CSV table of C-alpha atoms in Angstrom, one decimal:
chain,number,residue,atom,x,y,z
A,1,MET,CA,-11.9,-26.1,-0.4
A,2,ARG,CA,-10.4,-23.5,-3.3
A,3,ALA,CA,-7.6,-21.3,-3.6
A,4,LEU,CA,-6.3,-19.2,-6.1
A,5,VAL,CA,-3.0,-18.0,-6.2
A,6,VAL,CA,-1.9,-14.2,-8.3
A,7,TYR,CA,1.5,-13.5,-9.3
A,8,ASN,CA,3.5,-10.7,-11.4
A,9,ASN,CA,6.5,-12.4,-12.3
A,10,PHE,CA,8.5,-9.8,-12.8
A,11,SER,CA,8.1,-8.2,-8.5
A,12,GLY,CA,11.3,-7.3,-7.5
A,13,LYS,CA,14.5,-8.6,-7.6
A,14,ASN,CA,13.5,-12.5,-7.8
A,15,LYS,CA,12.2,-14.0,-10.1
A,16,ILE,CA,9.1,-15.3,-9.0
A,17,ALA,CA,7.9,-18.3,-10.9
A,18,SER,CA,10.4,-20.1,-9.0
A,19,LYS,CA,8.8,-19.8,-6.3
A,20,ILE,CA,5.3,-20.7,-7.5
A,21,GLY,CA,5.9,-24.2,-7.8
A,22,TYR,CA,6.7,-24.7,-3.6
A,23,ILE,CA,3.8,-22.1,-2.9
A,24,CYS,CA,1.5,-24.4,-4.2
A,25,GLN,CA,2.8,-27.6,-3.3
A,26,GLN,CA,2.4,-26.5,0.5
A,27,LEU,CA,-1.1,-25.0,-0.3
A,28,LYS,CA,-2.1,-28.8,-1.9
A,29,THR,CA,-1.5,-30.0,1.6
A,30,LYS,CA,-4.5,-27.8,2.8
A,31,TYR,CA,-7.0,-26.8,-0.4
A,32,ALA,CA,-8.5,-29.4,-2.5
A,33,ILE,CA,-8.3,-27.0,-5.7
A,34,VAL,CA,-5.1,-24.7,-6.0
A,35,GLU,CA,-4.5,-22.5,-9.2
A,36,CYS,CA,-2.3,-19.9,-10.3
A,37,PHE,CA,-3.0,-17.0,-12.2
A,38,LYS,CA,0.1,-15.1,-14.0
A,39,SER,CA,-0.2,-11.5,-14.8
A,40,ARG,CA,-0.5,-11.1,-18.8
A,41,TYR,CA,-0.8,-7.1,-18.2
A,42,PRO,CA,-1.3,-4.5,-16.0
A,43,ARG,CA,-4.3,-5.1,-14.1
A,44,SER,CA,-4.6,-8.2,-15.5
A,45,ILE,CA,-5.0,-9.4,-12.3
A,46,VAL,CA,-7.7,-7.3,-11.6
A,47,ASP,CA,-10.2,-8.5,-14.2
A,48,HIS,CA,-9.0,-12.2,-13.4
A,49,ILE,CA,-10.3,-12.1,-10.1
A,50,LYS,CA,-13.6,-10.0,-10.6
A,51,ALA,CA,-14.5,-12.3,-13.3
A,52,SER,CA,-13.6,-15.4,-11.6
A,53,ALA,CA,-12.6,-15.3,-7.9
A,54,PHE,CA,-15.9,-15.1,-5.9
A,55,ASP,CA,-15.6,-18.9,-5.9
A,56,TYR,CA,-12.5,-19.1,-4.3
A,57,ASP,CA,-11.4,-19.2,-0.5
A,58,LEU,CA,-8.6,-17.6,-0.3
A,59,ILE,CA,-6.5,-15.7,-2.8
A,60,ILE,CA,-3.1,-15.9,-2.4
A,61,ALA,CA,-1.0,-12.2,-4.2
A,62,VAL,CA,2.6,-13.0,-4.5
A,63,GLY,CA,5.0,-10.5,-5.8
A,64,GLY,CA,5.3,-6.5,-4.2
A,65,ASP,CA,2.5,-3.8,-3.1
A,66,GLY,CA,1.5,-3.5,-6.4
A,67,THR,CA,0.1,-6.5,-6.7
A,68,VAL,CA,-1.1,-7.2,-3.6
A,69,ASN,CA,-3.2,-3.2,-4.6
A,70,GLU,CA,-4.6,-5.0,-7.8
A,71,ALA,CA,-6.1,-8.4,-5.7
A,72,VAL,CA,-7.1,-5.8,-3.3
A,73,ASN,CA,-9.2,-3.8,-6.1
A,74,GLY,CA,-10.2,-7.2,-8.0
A,75,LEU,CA,-11.1,-8.5,-4.6
A,76,MET,CA,-13.1,-5.2,-3.7
A,77,GLN,CA,-16.1,-5.6,-7.1
A,78,LEU,CA,-16.8,-8.9,-5.8
A,79,PRO,CA,-20.5,-9.3,-3.4
A,80,LYS,CA,-18.7,-12.4,-1.5
A,81,ARG,CA,-14.7,-11.8,-1.1
A,82,PRO,CA,-12.4,-14.8,-0.1
A,83,THR,CA,-9.4,-14.4,2.4
A,84,LEU,CA,-6.8,-12.4,1.5
A,85,ALA,CA,-3.2,-13.3,1.9
A,86,TYR,CA,0.4,-11.9,0.2
A,87,ILE,CA,3.7,-13.5,0.1
A,88,PRO,CA,5.6,-10.3,-0.3
A,89,LEU,CA,9.0,-10.8,-2.9
A,90,GLY,CA,8.5,-7.0,-3.8
A,91,THR,CA,11.0,-4.7,-3.1
A,92,CYS,CA,9.5,-2.2,-0.7
A,93,ASN,CA,6.8,-4.7,0.5
A,94,ASP,CA,5.4,-2.0,3.0
A,95,ALA,CA,1.4,-3.7,2.9
A,96,ALA,CA,3.5,-6.8,3.9
A,97,SER,CA,5.6,-4.8,6.9
A,98,THR,CA,2.7,-3.4,8.0
A,99,LEU,CA,0.5,-6.3,8.5
A,100,GLY,CA,3.6,-8.4,9.8
A,101,LEU,CA,4.6,-10.4,7.1
A,102,SER,CA,8.3,-12.3,6.4
A,103,LYS,CA,10.1,-12.3,3.0
A,104,ASN,CA,10.7,-15.5,4.6
A,105,LEU,CA,8.8,-17.4,2.0
A,106,LYS,CA,8.7,-20.7,4.6
A,107,ARG,CA,7.3,-18.8,7.3
A,108,THR,CA,4.9,-17.1,5.6
A,109,MET,CA,3.3,-20.4,3.8
A,110,LYS,CA,3.6,-21.1,8.1
A,111,LYS,CA,1.3,-18.4,8.5
A,112,ILE,CA,-1.7,-19.3,4.8
A,113,LEU,CA,-1.5,-22.7,5.9
A,114,ASN,CA,-2.1,-22.2,9.7
A,115,PRO,CA,-4.0,-18.7,9.3
A,116,MET,CA,-4.6,-15.5,11.4
A,117,SER,CA,-6.8,-13.5,9.9
A,118,SER,CA,-8.9,-10.0,10.5
A,119,LYS,CA,-10.6,-7.0,8.6
A,120,ILE,CA,-9.4,-4.1,7.4
A,121,ASP,CA,-10.2,-1.1,6.1
A,122,VAL,CA,-10.3,-0.1,3.1
A,123,PHE,CA,-10.3,3.2,0.9
A,124,LYS,CA,-11.9,4.2,-2.2
A,125,VAL,CA,-10.9,7.1,-4.1
A,126,GLU,CA,-13.1,7.6,-7.3
A,127,ASP,CA,-13.4,3.8,-8.7
A,128,ARG,CA,-9.7,2.4,-7.1
A,129,TYR,CA,-9.1,1.3,-3.6
A,130,PHE,CA,-6.1,1.2,-1.7
A,131,VAL,CA,-5.1,-0.3,1.4
A,132,TYR,CA,-2.1,1.5,3.0
A,133,GLY,CA,-1.3,5.2,1.5
A,134,LEU,CA,-2.4,7.4,-0.8
A,135,ALA,CA,-0.4,10.5,-2.0
A,136,ALA,CA,1.0,13.4,-4.3
A,137,GLY,CA,3.3,15.8,-4.8
A,138,SER,CA,7.4,15.3,-5.4
A,139,PHE,CA,8.7,12.4,-5.4
A,140,THR,CA,5.7,9.8,-6.1
A,141,GLU,CA,6.0,8.6,-9.5
A,142,ILE,CA,9.7,6.6,-8.3
A,143,SER,CA,7.8,3.7,-7.5
A,144,TYR,CA,6.9,3.2,-10.8
A,145,ASP,CA,9.8,5.4,-13.3
A,146,VAL,CA,12.6,3.2,-11.5
A,147,PRO,CA,13.7,0.3,-14.6
A,148,HIS,CA,12.4,-2.8,-13.4
A,149,LYS,CA,15.9,-4.4,-13.9
A,150,VAL,CA,17.6,-1.6,-12.0
A,151,LYS,CA,15.0,-3.0,-9.1
A,152,LYS,CA,15.4,-6.0,-9.6
A,153,ASN,CA,19.3,-5.4,-9.6
A,154,MET,CA,19.3,-2.8,-6.8
A,155,GLY,CA,16.4,-3.2,-4.6
A,156,LYS,CA,15.6,-0.9,-2.7
A,157,LEU,CA,18.5,0.9,-3.4
A,158,ALA,CA,17.0,1.6,-6.8
A,159,TYR,CA,14.6,3.6,-5.3
A,160,TYR,CA,16.9,6.2,-3.0
A,161,ILE,CA,19.2,6.9,-6.0
A,162,GLN,CA,16.0,7.8,-8.3
A,163,GLY,CA,15.1,10.5,-5.5
A,164,LEU,CA,18.5,11.8,-5.6
A,165,LYS,CA,18.2,12.1,-10.0
A,166,SER,CA,15.0,13.3,-8.8
A,167,PHE,CA,15.9,16.7,-7.1
A,168,LYS,CA,15.9,19.3,-9.5
A,169,ASP,CA,12.1,18.0,-11.0
A,170,THR,CA,10.7,18.2,-7.1
A,171,SER,CA,7.3,19.6,-8.2
A,172,THR,CA,4.3,21.3,-5.5
A,173,ILE,CA,0.6,21.2,-5.6
A,174,ASN,CA,-1.1,23.4,-4.8
A,175,ILE,CA,-4.9,22.1,-3.4
A,176,THR,CA,-7.6,23.0,-0.7
A,177,LEU,CA,-8.1,19.7,1.7
A,178,GLU,CA,-11.5,19.3,4.0
A,179,SER,CA,-11.6,16.7,6.1
A,180,GLU,CA,-14.4,16.0,8.9
A,181,ASP,CA,-13.2,19.2,11.0
A,182,LYS,CA,-11.4,20.6,8.8
A,183,LYS,CA,-9.9,23.2,6.2
A,184,ILE,CA,-6.8,23.2,4.7
A,185,LYS,CA,-5.0,25.5,1.9
A,186,GLY,CA,-1.8,25.8,0.0
A,187,GLU,CA,0.8,25.3,-1.9
A,188,PHE,CA,3.0,21.8,-0.6
A,189,PHE,CA,5.8,20.2,-1.4
A,190,LEU,CA,4.5,16.6,-0.4
A,191,PHE,CA,0.7,15.0,0.7
A,192,LEU,CA,0.4,11.5,1.9
A,193,ALA,CA,-2.5,9.7,3.3
A,194,LEU,CA,-2.0,5.9,5.0
A,195,ASN,CA,-2.9,3.6,6.7
A,196,SER,CA,0.6,2.2,6.9
A,197,ARG,CA,3.5,1.6,10.1
A,198,TYR,CA,6.0,1.5,6.9
A,199,LEU,CA,6.9,4.2,3.6
A,200,ALA,CA,10.1,3.1,1.7
A,201,GLY,CA,10.3,0.4,3.6
A,202,PHE,CA,11.3,2.8,6.3
A,203,LYS,CA,9.3,1.7,9.8
A,204,LEU,CA,7.0,5.5,10.4
A,205,HIS,CA,7.2,6.8,15.0
A,206,ARG,CA,3.7,7.3,15.3
A,207,ARG,CA,2.4,9.1,18.3
A,208,LYS,CA,-0.8,7.4,18.5
A,209,ARG,CA,-0.6,3.4,17.5
A,210,ILE,CA,-2.0,2.5,14.3
A,211,TYR,CA,-5.1,0.8,14.1
A,212,LEU,CA,-5.5,-0.8,10.5
A,213,ASP,CA,-9.6,-1.2,11.5
A,214,ASP,CA,-10.5,2.2,13.0
A,215,GLY,CA,-11.5,3.1,10.0
A,216,LYS,CA,-8.8,6.5,9.8
A,217,LEU,CA,-6.2,7.2,7.8
A,218,ARG,CA,-3.3,9.5,8.3
A,219,LEU,CA,-2.8,12.8,6.8
A,220,THR,CA,0.5,14.9,6.1
A,221,LEU,CA,1.5,17.4,4.0
A,222,ILE,CA,4.7,19.5,4.3
A,223,LYS,CA,4.7,23.0,2.9
A,224,LYS,CA,6.3,24.1,-0.1
A,225,THR,CA,9.8,25.8,1.3
A,226,SER,CA,12.9,25.4,-0.9
A,227,LYS,CA,13.7,22.4,-2.5
A,228,LEU,CA,16.9,21.9,-0.3
A,229,PHE,CA,14.7,21.9,2.7
A,230,ASN,CA,11.9,20.5,1.7
A,231,VAL,CA,13.6,17.1,0.9
A,232,ILE,CA,15.1,17.2,4.8
A,233,ASP,CA,12.0,17.4,5.9
A,234,PHE,CA,10.7,14.5,3.7
A,235,GLY,CA,14.6,13.0,5.4
A,236,MET,CA,13.1,13.8,8.5
A,237,PHE,CA,9.6,12.5,8.7
A,238,LEU,CA,10.8,8.8,6.8
A,239,LEU,CA,13.0,9.0,10.1
A,240,PHE,CA,11.3,10.3,13.2
A,241,GLY,CA,7.7,10.4,11.8
A,242,GLU,CA,5.1,12.3,13.8
A,243,LEU,CA,7.6,13.0,16.0
A,244,TYR,CA,9.5,15.4,13.6
A,245,SER,CA,6.8,18.5,12.9
A,246,HIS,CA,8.2,21.6,11.6
A,247,ASN,CA,6.7,22.8,8.4
A,248,ILE,CA,4.9,19.4,8.2
A,249,ILE,CA,0.7,19.4,9.2
A,250,HIS,CA,-0.1,16.0,10.5
A,251,LEU,CA,-4.0,14.9,11.4
A,252,ALA,CA,-6.1,12.0,10.8
A,253,SER,CA,-9.2,11.5,9.4
A,254,SER,CA,-12.3,9.3,8.2
A,255,LYS,CA,-13.1,10.8,4.8
A,256,PHE,CA,-12.1,14.2,2.9
A,257,LYS,CA,-11.5,16.0,-0.1
A,258,ILE,CA,-9.5,17.6,-2.5
A,259,SER,CA,-9.2,20.1,-5.3
A,260,SER,CA,-7.6,22.2,-6.9
A,261,ASP,CA,-7.4,24.6,-10.0
A,262,GLU,CA,-5.0,21.8,-11.7
A,263,LEU,CA,-5.4,18.3,-12.4
A,264,ILE,CA,-3.2,16.0,-10.0
A,265,ALA,CA,-1.2,13.1,-10.0
A,266,TYR,CA,-2.4,10.8,-7.3
A,267,ASN,CA,-0.4,7.5,-6.6
A,268,THR,CA,-2.5,4.3,-4.6
A,269,ASP,CA,-0.4,2.0,-2.7
A,270,GLY,CA,2.5,2.9,-5.0
A,271,GLU,CA,0.9,2.9,-8.0
A,272,ARG,CA,-0.1,4.9,-10.6
A,273,SER,CA,-3.9,5.9,-10.3
A,274,THR,CA,-5.4,9.2,-11.9
A,275,LYS,CA,-4.6,13.2,-12.6
A,276,SER,CA,-7.9,14.6,-11.1
A,277,SER,CA,-8.3,17.9,-9.8
A,278,ASN,CA,-11.7,17.2,-7.5
A,279,ILE,CA,-11.1,13.9,-5.4
A,280,GLU,CA,-13.1,12.1,-2.5
A,281,VAL,CA,-11.4,9.4,-0.5
A,282,GLU,CA,-14.1,7.6,1.7
A,283,VAL,CA,-13.2,4.4,4.2
A,284,LEU,CA,-15.1,1.3,3.6
A,285,HIS,CA,-14.8,-0.1,7.1
A,286,ARG,CA,-13.4,-3.7,8.2
A,287,SER,CA,-14.2,-4.8,4.3
A,288,LEU,CA,-11.7,-7.4,3.7
A,289,ASP,CA,-10.1,-10.0,5.6
A,290,VAL,CA,-6.6,-10.5,4.7
A,291,ILE,CA,-4.4,-12.8,6.4
A,292,ILE,CA,-1.6,-11.3,9.2
A,293,SER,CA,0.6,-12.1,12.3
A,294,LYS,CA,-0.3,-12.5,15.8
A,295,ARG,CA,1.8,-9.7,17.0
A,296,VAL,CA,-0.2,-7.1,14.0
A,297,LEU,CA,-3.0,-8.4,15.3
A,298,ARG,CA,-2.7,-7.9,18.9
A,299,ARG,CA,-1.1,-4.6,18.4
A,300,HIS,CA,-2.8,-3.0,15.6
A,301,PHE,CA,-6.5,-4.3,15.2
A,302,LEU,CA,-9.2,-2.6,17.7
A,303,ASN,CA,-11.3,-5.7,16.5
A,304,LYS,CA,-9.6,-8.9,17.6
A,305,ASN,CA,-11.9,-10.9,15.2
């Protein structure tokens, strides 16, 4: 069997290169061939996986959510996709938390060497793919506006401080959203489409249990009011999730489109994605096999295989 480790040495607070030797050593107890690829430029992981990963049994993404996003975007362009594993060594690691994977390297390696996996939904917008979230509006550029050195020294706190600094620059978006059964038009402080139990390190409370293979995204739209009250609404959403609905619209959708008279900046899985006046998001149901924890398989999958 063959395994490929892809990593971004500048994710999170730690130097990932110092962990790669241990990761490869452990993988060699099970895999006959273990190879590594270090990111050289933005989306180089996408290019490498697209060009060569069809011959592997397992792809291990080491780093933050952006590294996983690149791995997913490479894998989704292959006709036959290897299983994906994630070793979270980034800052927030929302994707890892949703999959039940720990930043404790030894624990996560045990899960990878004694794998439990299932197929998750992947979402497509234009020519890009994402697994846990799409966002537009205020605060959505924080994840890539914070300098790497600051994230390295301060971790999650760097994002929260940047959010406070960005308060005066919050911008709204004027959009029309059309899903299977709803049409919503207006000016919004923030739009989120999530298939995650976590956002910015916060565990989100849901009215209904999140399933990672039910073909749906959970949409949240915060209506524009004043900057102060909008920030309060967003903070309350982080703390109370869908239990808080003042000035917020919550719905679920398996397919939707957004149109606007202006170019809207979107990000996918926390990474800068595209500017567009019209986008369509579709679900690619159970299209990628990923390694997960037993607890997540039991509680957050409709199909246990």
